[in-house]
Coordinates of C-alpha atoms in Angstrom, one line a residue:
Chain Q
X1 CA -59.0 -123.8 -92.2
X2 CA -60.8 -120.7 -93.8
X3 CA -59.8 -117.1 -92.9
X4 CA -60.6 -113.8 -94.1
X5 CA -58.4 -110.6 -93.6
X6 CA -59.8 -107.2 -93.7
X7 CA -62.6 -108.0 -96.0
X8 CA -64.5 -105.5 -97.4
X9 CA -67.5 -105.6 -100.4
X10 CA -69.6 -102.7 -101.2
X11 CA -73.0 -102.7 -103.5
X12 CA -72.7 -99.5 -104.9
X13 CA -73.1 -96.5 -102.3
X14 CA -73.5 -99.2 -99.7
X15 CA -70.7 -100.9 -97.9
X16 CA -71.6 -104.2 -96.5
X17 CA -68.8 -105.4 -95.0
X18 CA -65.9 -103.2 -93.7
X19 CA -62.7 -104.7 -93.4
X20 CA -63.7 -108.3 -91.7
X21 CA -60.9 -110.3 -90.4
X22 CA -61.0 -113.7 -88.8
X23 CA -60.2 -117.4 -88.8
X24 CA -61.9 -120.6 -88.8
X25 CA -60.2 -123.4 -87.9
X26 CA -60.1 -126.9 -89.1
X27 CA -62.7 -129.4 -86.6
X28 CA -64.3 -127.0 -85.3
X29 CA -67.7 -124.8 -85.8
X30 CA -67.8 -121.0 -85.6
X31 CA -70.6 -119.0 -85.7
X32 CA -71.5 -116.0 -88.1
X33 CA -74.6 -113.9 -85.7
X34 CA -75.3 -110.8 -86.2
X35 CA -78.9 -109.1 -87.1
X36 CA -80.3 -109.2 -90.8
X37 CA -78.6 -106.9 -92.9
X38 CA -75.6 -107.2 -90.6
X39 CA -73.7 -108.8 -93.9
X40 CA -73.6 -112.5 -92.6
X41 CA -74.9 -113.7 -96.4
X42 CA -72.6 -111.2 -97.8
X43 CA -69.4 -112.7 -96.1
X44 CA -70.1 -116.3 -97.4
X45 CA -70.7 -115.0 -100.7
X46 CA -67.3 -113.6 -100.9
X47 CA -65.9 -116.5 -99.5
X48 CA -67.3 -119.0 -102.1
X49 CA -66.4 -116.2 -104.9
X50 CA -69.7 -115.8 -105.8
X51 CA -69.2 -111.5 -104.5
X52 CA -65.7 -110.5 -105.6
X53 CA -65.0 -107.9 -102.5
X54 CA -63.6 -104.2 -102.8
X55 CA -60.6 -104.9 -101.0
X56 CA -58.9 -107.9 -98.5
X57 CA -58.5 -111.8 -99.2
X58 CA -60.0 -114.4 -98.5
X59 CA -57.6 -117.9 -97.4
X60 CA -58.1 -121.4 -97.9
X61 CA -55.4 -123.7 -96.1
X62 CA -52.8 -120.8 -96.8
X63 CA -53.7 -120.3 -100.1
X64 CA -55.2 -116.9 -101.0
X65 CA -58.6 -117.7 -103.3
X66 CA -60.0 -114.3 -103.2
X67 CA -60.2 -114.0 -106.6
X68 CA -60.6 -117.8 -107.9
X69 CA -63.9 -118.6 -110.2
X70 CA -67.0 -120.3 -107.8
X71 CA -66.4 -123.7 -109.5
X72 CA -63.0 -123.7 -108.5
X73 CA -63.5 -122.9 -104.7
X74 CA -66.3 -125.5 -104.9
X75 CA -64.1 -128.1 -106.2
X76 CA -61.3 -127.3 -103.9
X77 CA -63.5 -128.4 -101.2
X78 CA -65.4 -125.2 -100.2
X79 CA -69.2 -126.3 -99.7
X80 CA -72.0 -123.3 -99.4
X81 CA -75.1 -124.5 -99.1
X82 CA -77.0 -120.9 -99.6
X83 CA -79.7 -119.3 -98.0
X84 CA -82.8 -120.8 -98.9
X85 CA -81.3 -124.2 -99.5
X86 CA -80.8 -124.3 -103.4
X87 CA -82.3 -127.2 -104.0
X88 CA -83.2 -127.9 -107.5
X89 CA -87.2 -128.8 -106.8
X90 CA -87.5 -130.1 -110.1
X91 CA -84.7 -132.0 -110.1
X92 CA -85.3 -136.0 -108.0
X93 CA -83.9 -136.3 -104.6
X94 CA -81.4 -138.7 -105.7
X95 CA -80.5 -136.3 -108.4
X96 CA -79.9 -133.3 -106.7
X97 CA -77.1 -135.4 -104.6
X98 CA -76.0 -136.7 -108.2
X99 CA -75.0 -133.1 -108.9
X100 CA -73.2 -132.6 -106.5
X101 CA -71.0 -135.3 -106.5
X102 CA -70.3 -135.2 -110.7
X103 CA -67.7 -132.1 -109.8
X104 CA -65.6 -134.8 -107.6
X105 CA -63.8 -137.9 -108.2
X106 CA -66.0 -139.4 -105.5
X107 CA -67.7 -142.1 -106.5
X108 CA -71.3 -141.7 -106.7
X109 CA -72.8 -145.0 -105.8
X110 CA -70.9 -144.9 -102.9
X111 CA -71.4 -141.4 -102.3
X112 CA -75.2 -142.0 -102.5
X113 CA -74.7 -144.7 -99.9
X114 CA -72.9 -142.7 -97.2
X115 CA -75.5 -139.9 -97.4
X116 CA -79.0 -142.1 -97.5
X117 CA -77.0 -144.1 -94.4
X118 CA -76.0 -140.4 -92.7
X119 CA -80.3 -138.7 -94.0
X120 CA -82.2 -142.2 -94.4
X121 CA -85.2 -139.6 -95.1
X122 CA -83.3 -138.9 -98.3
X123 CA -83.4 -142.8 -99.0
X124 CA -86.8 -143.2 -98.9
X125 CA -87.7 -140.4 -100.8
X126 CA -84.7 -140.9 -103.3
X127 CA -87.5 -140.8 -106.7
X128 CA -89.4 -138.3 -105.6
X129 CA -89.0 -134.5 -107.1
X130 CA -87.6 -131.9 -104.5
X131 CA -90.3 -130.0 -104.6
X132 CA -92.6 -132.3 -102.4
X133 CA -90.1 -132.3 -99.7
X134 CA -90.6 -130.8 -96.2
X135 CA -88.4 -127.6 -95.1
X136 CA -86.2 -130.1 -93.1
X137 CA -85.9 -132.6 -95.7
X138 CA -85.1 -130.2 -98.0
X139 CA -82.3 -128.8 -95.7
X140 CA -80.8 -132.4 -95.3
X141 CA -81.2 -132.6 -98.9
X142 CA -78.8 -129.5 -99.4
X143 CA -77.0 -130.2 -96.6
X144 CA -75.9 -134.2 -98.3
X145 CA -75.4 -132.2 -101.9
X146 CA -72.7 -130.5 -100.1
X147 CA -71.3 -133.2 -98.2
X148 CA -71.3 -136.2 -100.9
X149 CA -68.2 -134.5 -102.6
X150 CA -66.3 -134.9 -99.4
X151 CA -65.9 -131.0 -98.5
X152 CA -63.5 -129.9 -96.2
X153 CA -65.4 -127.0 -95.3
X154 CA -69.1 -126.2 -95.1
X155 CA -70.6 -123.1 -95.2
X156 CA -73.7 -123.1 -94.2
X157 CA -76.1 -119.9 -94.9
X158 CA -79.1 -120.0 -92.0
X159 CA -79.7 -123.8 -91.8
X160 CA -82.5 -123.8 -89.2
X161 CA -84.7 -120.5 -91.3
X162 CA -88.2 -121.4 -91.6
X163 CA -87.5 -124.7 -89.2
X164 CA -89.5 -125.9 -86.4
X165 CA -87.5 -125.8 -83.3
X166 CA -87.5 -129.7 -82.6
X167 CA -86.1 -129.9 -86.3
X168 CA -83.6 -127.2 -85.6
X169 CA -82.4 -128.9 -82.6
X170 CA -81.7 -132.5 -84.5
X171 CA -80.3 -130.6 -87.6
X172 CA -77.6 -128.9 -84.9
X173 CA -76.6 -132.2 -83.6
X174 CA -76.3 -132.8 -87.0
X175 CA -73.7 -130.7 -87.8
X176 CA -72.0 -131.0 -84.6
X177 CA -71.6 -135.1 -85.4
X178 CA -70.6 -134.4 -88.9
X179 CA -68.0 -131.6 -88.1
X180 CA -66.1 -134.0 -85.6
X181 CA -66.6 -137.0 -87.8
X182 CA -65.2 -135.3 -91.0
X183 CA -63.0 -132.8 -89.1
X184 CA -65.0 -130.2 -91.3
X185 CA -64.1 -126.5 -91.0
X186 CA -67.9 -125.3 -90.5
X187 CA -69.0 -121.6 -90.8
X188 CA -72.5 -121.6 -89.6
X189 CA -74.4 -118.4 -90.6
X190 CA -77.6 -118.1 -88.1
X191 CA -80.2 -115.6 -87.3
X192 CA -81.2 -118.2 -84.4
X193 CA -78.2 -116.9 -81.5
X194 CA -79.2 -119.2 -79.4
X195 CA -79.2 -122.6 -81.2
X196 CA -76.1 -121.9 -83.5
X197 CA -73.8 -121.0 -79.9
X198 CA -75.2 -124.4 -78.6
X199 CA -73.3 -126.1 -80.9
X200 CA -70.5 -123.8 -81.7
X201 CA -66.6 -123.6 -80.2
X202 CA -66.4 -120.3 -82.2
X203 CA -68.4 -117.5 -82.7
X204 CA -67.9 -114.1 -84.8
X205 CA -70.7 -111.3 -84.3
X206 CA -71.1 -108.8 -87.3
X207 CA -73.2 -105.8 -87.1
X208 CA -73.4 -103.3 -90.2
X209 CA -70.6 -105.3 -92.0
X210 CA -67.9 -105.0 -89.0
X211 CA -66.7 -107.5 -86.5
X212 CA -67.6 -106.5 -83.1
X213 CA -66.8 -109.6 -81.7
X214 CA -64.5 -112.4 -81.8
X215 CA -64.0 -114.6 -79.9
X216 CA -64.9 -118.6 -77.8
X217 CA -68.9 -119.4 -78.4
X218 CA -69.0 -119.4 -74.6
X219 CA -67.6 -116.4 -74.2
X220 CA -69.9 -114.6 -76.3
X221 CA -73.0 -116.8 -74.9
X222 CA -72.3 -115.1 -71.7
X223 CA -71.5 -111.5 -72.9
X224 CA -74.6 -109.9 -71.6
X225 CA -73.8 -107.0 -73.3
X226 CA -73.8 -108.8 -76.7
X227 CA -76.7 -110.6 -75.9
X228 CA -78.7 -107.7 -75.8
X229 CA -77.3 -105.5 -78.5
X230 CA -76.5 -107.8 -81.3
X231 CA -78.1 -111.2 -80.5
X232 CA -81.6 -110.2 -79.6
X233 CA -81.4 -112.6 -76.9
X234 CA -83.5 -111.2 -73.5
X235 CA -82.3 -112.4 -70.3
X236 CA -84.9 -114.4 -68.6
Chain P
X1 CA -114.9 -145.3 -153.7
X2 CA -115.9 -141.3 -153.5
X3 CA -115.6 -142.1 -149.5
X4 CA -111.7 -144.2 -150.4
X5 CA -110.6 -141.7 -152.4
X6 CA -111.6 -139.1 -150.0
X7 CA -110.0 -140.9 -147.0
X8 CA -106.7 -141.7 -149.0
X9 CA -106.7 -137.5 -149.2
X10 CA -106.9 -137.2 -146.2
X11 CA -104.6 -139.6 -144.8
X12 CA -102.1 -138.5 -147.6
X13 CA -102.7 -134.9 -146.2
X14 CA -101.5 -136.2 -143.0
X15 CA -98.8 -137.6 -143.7
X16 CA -97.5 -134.5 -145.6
X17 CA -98.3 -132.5 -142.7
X18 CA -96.3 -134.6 -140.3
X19 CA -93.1 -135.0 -142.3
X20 CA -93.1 -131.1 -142.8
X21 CA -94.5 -130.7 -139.1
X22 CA -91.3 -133.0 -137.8
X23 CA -89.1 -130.3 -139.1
X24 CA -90.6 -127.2 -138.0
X25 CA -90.3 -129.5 -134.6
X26 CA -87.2 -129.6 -134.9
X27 CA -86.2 -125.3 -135.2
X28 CA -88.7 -125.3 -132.6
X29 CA -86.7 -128.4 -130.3
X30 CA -83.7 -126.1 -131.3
X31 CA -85.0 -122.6 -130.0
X32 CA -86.2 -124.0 -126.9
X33 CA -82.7 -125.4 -126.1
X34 CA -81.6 -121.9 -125.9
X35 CA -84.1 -120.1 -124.1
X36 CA -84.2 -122.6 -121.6
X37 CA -80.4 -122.5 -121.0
X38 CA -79.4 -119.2 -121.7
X39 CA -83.1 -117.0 -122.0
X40 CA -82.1 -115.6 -125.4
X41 CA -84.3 -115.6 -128.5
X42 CA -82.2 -117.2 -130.5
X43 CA -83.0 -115.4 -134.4
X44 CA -80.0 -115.9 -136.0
X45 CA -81.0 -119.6 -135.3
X46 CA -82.4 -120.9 -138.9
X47 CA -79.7 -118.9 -140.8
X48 CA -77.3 -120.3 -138.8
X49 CA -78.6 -123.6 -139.4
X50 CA -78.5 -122.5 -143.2
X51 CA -74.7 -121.4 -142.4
X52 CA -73.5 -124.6 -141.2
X53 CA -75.8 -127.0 -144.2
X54 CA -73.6 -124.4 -146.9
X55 CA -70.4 -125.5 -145.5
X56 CA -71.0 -129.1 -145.4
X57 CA -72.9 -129.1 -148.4
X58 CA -70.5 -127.6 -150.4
X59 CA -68.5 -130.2 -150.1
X60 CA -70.1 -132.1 -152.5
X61 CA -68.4 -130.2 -155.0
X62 CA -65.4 -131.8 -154.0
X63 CA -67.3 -135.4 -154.7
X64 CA -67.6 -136.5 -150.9
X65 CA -70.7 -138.4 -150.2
X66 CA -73.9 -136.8 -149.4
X67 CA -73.9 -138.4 -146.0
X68 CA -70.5 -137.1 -145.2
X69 CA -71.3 -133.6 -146.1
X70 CA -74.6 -134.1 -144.3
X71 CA -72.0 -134.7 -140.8
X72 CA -69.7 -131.8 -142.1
X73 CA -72.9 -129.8 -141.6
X74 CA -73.8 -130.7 -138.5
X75 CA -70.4 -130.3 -137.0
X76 CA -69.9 -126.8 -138.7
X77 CA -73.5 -126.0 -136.9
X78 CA -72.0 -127.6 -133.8
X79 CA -68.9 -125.3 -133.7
X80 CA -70.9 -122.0 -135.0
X81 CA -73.2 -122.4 -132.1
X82 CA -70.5 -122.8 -129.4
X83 CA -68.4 -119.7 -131.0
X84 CA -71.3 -117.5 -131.3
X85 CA -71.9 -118.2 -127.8
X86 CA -68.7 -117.1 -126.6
X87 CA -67.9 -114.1 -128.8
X88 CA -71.4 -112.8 -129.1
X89 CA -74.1 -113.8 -126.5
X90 CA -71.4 -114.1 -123.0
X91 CA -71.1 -110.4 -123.5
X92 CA -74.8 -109.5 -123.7
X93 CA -75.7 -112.1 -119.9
X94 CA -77.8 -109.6 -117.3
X95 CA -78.1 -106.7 -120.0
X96 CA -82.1 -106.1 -120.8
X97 CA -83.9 -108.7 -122.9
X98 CA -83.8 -106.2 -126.0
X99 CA -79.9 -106.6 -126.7
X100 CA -79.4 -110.3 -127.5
X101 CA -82.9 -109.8 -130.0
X102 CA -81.1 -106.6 -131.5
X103 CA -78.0 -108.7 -131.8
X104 CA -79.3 -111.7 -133.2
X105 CA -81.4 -110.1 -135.7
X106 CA -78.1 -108.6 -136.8
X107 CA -76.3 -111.5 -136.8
X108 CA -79.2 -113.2 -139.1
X109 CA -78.9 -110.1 -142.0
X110 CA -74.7 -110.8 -141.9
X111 CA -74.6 -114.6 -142.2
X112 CA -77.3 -114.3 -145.1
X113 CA -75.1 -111.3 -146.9
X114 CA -72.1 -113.6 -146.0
X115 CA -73.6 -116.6 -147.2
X116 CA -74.8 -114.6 -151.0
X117 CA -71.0 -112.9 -150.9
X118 CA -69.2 -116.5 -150.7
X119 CA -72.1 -119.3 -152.5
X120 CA -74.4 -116.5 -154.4
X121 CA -78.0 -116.4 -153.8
X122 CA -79.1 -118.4 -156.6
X123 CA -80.6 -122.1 -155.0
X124 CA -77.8 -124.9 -155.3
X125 CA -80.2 -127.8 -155.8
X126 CA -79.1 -131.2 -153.9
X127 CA -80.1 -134.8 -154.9
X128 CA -81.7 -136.7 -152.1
X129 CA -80.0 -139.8 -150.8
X130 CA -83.2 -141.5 -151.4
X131 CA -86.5 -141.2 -153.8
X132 CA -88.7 -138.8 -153.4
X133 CA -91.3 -140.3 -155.6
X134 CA -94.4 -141.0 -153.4
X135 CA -95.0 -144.6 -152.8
X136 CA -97.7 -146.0 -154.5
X137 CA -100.6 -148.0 -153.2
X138 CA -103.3 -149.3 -155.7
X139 CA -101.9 -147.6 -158.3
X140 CA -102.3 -144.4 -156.2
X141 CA -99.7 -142.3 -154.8
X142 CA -99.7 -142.1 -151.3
X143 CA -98.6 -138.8 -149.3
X144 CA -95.2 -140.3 -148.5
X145 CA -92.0 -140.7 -149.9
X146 CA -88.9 -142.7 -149.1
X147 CA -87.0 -139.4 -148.3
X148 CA -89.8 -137.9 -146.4
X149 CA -89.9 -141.8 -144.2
X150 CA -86.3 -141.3 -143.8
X151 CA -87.0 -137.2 -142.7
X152 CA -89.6 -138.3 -139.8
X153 CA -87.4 -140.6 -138.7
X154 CA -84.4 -138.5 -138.9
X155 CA -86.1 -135.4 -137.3
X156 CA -87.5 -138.2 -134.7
X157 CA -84.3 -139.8 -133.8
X158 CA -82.8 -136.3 -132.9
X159 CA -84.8 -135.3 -130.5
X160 CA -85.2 -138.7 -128.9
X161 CA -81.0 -138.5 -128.5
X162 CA -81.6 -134.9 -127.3
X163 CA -84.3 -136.1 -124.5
X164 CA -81.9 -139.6 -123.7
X165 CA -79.2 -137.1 -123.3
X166 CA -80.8 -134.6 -121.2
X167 CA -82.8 -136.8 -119.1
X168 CA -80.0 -139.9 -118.6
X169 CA -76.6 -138.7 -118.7
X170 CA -74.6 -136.8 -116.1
X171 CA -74.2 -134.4 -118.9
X172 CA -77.2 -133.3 -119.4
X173 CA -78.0 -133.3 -115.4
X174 CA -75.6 -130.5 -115.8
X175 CA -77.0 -129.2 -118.8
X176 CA -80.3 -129.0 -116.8
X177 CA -78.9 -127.8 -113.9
X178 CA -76.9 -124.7 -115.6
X179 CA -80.6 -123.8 -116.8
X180 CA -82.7 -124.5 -114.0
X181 CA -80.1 -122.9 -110.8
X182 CA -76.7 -121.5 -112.5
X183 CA -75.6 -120.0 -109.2
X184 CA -76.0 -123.6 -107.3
X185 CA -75.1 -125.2 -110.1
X186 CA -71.7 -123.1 -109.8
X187 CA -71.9 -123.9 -105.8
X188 CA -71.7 -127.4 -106.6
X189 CA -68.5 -127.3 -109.1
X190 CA -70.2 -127.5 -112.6
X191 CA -68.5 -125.4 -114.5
X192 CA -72.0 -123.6 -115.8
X193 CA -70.4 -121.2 -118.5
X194 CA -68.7 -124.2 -120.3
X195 CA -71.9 -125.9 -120.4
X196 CA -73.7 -122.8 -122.1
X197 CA -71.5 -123.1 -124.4
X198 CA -72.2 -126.8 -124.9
X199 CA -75.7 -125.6 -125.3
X200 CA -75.3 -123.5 -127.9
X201 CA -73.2 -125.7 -129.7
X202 CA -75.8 -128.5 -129.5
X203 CA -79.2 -126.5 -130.3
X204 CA -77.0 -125.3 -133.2
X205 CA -76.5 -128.6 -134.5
X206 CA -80.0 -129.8 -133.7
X207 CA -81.5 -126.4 -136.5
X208 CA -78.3 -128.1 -138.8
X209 CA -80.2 -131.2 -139.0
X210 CA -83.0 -129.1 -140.1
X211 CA -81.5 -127.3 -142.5
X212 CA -79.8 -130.3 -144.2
X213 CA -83.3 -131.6 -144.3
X214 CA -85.3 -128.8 -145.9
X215 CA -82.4 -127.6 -148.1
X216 CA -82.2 -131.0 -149.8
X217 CA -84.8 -132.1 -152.6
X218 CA -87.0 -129.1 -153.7
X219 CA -86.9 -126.2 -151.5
X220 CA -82.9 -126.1 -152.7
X221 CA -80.3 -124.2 -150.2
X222 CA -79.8 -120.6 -150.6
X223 CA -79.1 -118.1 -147.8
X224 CA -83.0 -117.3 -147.1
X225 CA -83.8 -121.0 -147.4
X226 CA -84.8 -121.8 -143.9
X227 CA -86.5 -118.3 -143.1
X228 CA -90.3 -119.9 -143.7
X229 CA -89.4 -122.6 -141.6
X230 CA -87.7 -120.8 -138.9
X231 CA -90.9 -118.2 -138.4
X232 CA -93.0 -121.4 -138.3
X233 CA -90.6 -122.9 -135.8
X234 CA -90.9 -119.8 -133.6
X235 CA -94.4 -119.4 -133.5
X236 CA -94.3 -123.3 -132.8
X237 CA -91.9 -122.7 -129.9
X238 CA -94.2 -120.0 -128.6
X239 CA -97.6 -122.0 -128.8
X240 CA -96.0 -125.3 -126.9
X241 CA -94.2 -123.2 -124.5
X242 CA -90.6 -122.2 -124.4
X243 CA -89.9 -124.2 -121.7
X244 CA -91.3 -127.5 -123.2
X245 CA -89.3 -129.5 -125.7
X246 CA -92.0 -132.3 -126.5
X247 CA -94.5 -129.3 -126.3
X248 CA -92.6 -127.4 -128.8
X249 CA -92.4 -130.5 -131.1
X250 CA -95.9 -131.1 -130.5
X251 CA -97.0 -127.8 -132.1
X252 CA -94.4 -127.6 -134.7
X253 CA -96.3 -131.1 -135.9
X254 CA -99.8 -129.9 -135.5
X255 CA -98.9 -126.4 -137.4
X256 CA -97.7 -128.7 -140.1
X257 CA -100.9 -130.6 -140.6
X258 CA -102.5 -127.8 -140.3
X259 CA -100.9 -125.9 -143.0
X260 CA -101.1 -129.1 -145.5
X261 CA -104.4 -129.2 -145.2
X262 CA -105.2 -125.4 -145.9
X263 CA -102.7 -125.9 -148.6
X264 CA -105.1 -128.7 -150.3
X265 CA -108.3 -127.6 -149.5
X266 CA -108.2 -123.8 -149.9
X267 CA -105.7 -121.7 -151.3
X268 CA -101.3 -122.6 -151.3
X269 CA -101.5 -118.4 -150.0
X270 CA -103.5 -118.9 -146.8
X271 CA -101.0 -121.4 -145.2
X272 CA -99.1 -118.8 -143.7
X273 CA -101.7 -117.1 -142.3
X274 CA -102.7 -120.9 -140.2
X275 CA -99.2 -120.5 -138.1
X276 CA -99.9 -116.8 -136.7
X277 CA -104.2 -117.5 -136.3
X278 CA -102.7 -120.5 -134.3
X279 CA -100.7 -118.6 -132.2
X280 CA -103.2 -115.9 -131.2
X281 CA -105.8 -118.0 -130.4
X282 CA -103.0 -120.1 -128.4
X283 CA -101.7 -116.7 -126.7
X284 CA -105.6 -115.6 -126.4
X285 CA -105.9 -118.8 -124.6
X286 CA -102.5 -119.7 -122.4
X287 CA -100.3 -116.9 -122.6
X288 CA -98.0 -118.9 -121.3
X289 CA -97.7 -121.9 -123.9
X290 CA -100.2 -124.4 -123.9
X291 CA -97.8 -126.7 -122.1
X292 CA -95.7 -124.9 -119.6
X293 CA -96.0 -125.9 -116.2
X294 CA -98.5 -123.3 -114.7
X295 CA -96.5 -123.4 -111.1
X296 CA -93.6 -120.8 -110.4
X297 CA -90.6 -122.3 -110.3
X298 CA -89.7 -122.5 -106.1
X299 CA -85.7 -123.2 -104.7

């Protein structure tokens, strides 16, 4: 489980989020929507350490880790896989999941096994350098970086950006499989409304750095209101 | 014969050029470790090098073995390079480019004057483990010693270790990773500022190995001893790239050839003019070193 309470980070003159409370829980998915800018990036930043906020903590199974060093959370279990993906493109397919299992005690053979079995993509490219990877195998690649320590939570920072929608879909089912498998705590950041509530049991709508809602992915789904103020969803 | 004697020169001139050229490799091998990990000009680097070489080498006054004082050096450059990390490069991380330079030049004037205050500036002269008499062939000598054999090698073996070590072990995956992505590299649980550190320290130890090389046999070690080599080094690092090791060695081994053979066929005075022509006409032609990747690095 992963909470915040009244988080709040400023850049400067600029507040981007103001006093952001809410809880994830353990097994279950909950959205982060909200339009760009609205401080979605900003919130799992702070969460992974990365941003030290203004004021408010930030709690990992009870235990406050607002002001732990990045490394630390990471190796606690807290898995960001950023915007943008992070993967090292000069770095082998099979080493970029190296790297992130050397932090763990997990071993990496088996490690390696588990993910090629879960993204058999990643096995048949395991020699080949990042860079010639497609969007989605890259996001699999980041997404089995994260997951080869054994996590138990993801956050995951606009999976499906710069996806095609079939490869959006599969990636969701994705995390929906992985989540009940692993009993993950996920926090799924996405631009994309629609397919992050799909999947979703929870869902948390920022705008400007404030919570305006809170509440069950369905809920929000049918908030009409919502929908056409914060989630740029029309209603056809 | 006119056509033997004239080949023997030349190959003689070669393999002059290469035994000096491995060494100016390896400053080069040494300031590319840094940049790449930490993007800092790192020159304090050869006097550093000359640092760590006084405090092993002075040992010898206390009758230890060259080859143990030789280790002492390389240890002392070890530890030098992880502390000056900590106390005087963390502090400097996201300030403009122009602060570690300022910093590092000053740090190269104070461990000279440190070094002259404590050993004096006079040259302390060290024996050579092995000959340094050229080998002979036909009666004539040929452009290589045993010393200088076991320099290439030495020089060699170094960077091989560094390139095993950086390209094999989980350690250097780490190493690489610090350099390449810091902030994924912290996502993922590598503790990136310990491994700066660890970068330091080894690049440090990699310019000792230098230094106990140049400042043994007739160059002598005294506190200036390793600024001709360092410049050469620089402009070495510059021409292969500073983001290529074997291109940095590369260079570092051509610009010694090339300076031999000015040396023989022209004037001792021009040599130090070939290091700077080479690295305009290398910046006239690749700005960016003649073997850095010309692709932007993508995430």
């Amino acid at each position: 489980m992963i909470g915040v309470q009244n988080l709040s980070v400023s850049f400067g003159a600029v507040q981007a989020l103001r006093g952001v409370s809410f809880q994830a829980q353990t097994g279950s998915i909950t959205a982060v929507l909200g339009a760009n800018g609205a401080g979605k990036t900003t919130l799992l930043r702070t969460i992974s350490g990365l941003i030290k906020p203004a004021s408010g903590d930030v709690t990992f199974d009870e235990k406050t880790i607002t002001n732990e060093p990045t490394e630390d959370i990471a190796r606690m279990g807290v898995a960001h896989v950023p915007e943008g993906r992070g993967v090292i493109a000069e770095f082998t397919v099979e080493e970029n999941l190296r790297l992130g299992a050397l932090a763990s005690k997990v071993n990496i053979a088996e490690g390696l096994e588990r993910q090629y079995a879960q993204f058999p993509v990643l096995g048949q490219r395991r020699k080949q350098f990042a860079a010639t990877l497609s969007g989605g195998e890259r996001q699999m690649l980041a997404m089995g970086r994260a997951l080869i320590a054994n996590p138990k939570v993801l956050l995951l920072d606009e999976p499906s950006l710069g996806l095609a929608p079939l490869v959006t879909a599969e990636l969701m089912g994705t995390i929906k499989q992985l989540c009940a498998e692993q009993s993950l705590t996920v926090l799924l950041v996405e631009q994309n409304a629609k397919s992050a509530l799909r999947i979703a049991d929870h869902a948390v709508v920022l705008h400007v750095g404030a919570v305006v809602a809170d509440d069950a992915a369905a809920a929000v789904a049918a908030d009409t209101r919502l929908r056409q103020y914060y989630l740029g969803l029309n209603e056809q | 014969m006119i056509a033997s004697i004239f080949a023997s020169r030349i190959l003689n001139d070669l393999l002059g050029g290469i035994t000096a050229g491995v060494v100016i490799g390896l400053v080069a091998l040494s300031l590319v470790l840094i940049w790449q990990s930490t993007h800092v000009l790192n020159f304090a680097q050869g006097a550093m090098a000359m640092f760590a070489t006084y405090i092993g080498m002075t040992q010898l006054d206390h009758h230890l073995n060259y080859w143990v004082c030789a280790l002492i050096s390389v240890a002392a450059g070890f530890v030098l390079g992880g502390a000056t990390e900590r106390v005087l490069v963390r502090p400097l991380y996201g300030k403009a480019d122009i602060n570690p330079i300022v910093v590092m030049v000053g740090f190269l004037s104070l461990l000279e004057a440190i070094a002259a205050a404590i050993w004096s500036g006079t040259p302390r002269f060290i024996d050579p483990p092995f000959s340094s008499i050229f080998f002979q062939s036909d009666g004539a000598p040929t452009g290589l010693s045993p010393f200088a054999l076991f320099q290439i090698i030495a020089a060699i073996s170094v960077m091989a270790a560094t390139a095993l070590l950086f390209r094999f072990t989980k350690l250097g995956l780490q190493l690489r990773a610090s350099a390449l992505a810091p902030e994924v590299a912290r996502l993922l649980g590598v503790r990136v500022n310990r491994l700066l550190t660890l970068g330091w320290a080894l690049s440090t130890a990699v310019g000792a190995v230098a230094a106990v090389i140049i400042s043994t046999g007739d160059t002598g070690l005294y506190p200036a001893n390793m600024e001709t080599v360092f410049i050469a080094g620089f402009i070495a690092a510059a021409i292969g790239g500073l983001e290529s090791p074997g291109g940095a060695l590369l260079a570092g081994v051509v610009i010694g050839v090339v300076m031999q053979f000015v040396n023989d066929y022209f004037n001792s005075g021009y040599a130090g003019f070939v290091g700077v022509i080479l690295l305009i006409v290398s910046l006239l032609i690749r700005p960016q070193g003649l073997f850095t990747k010309n692709a932007q690095r993508r995430v």
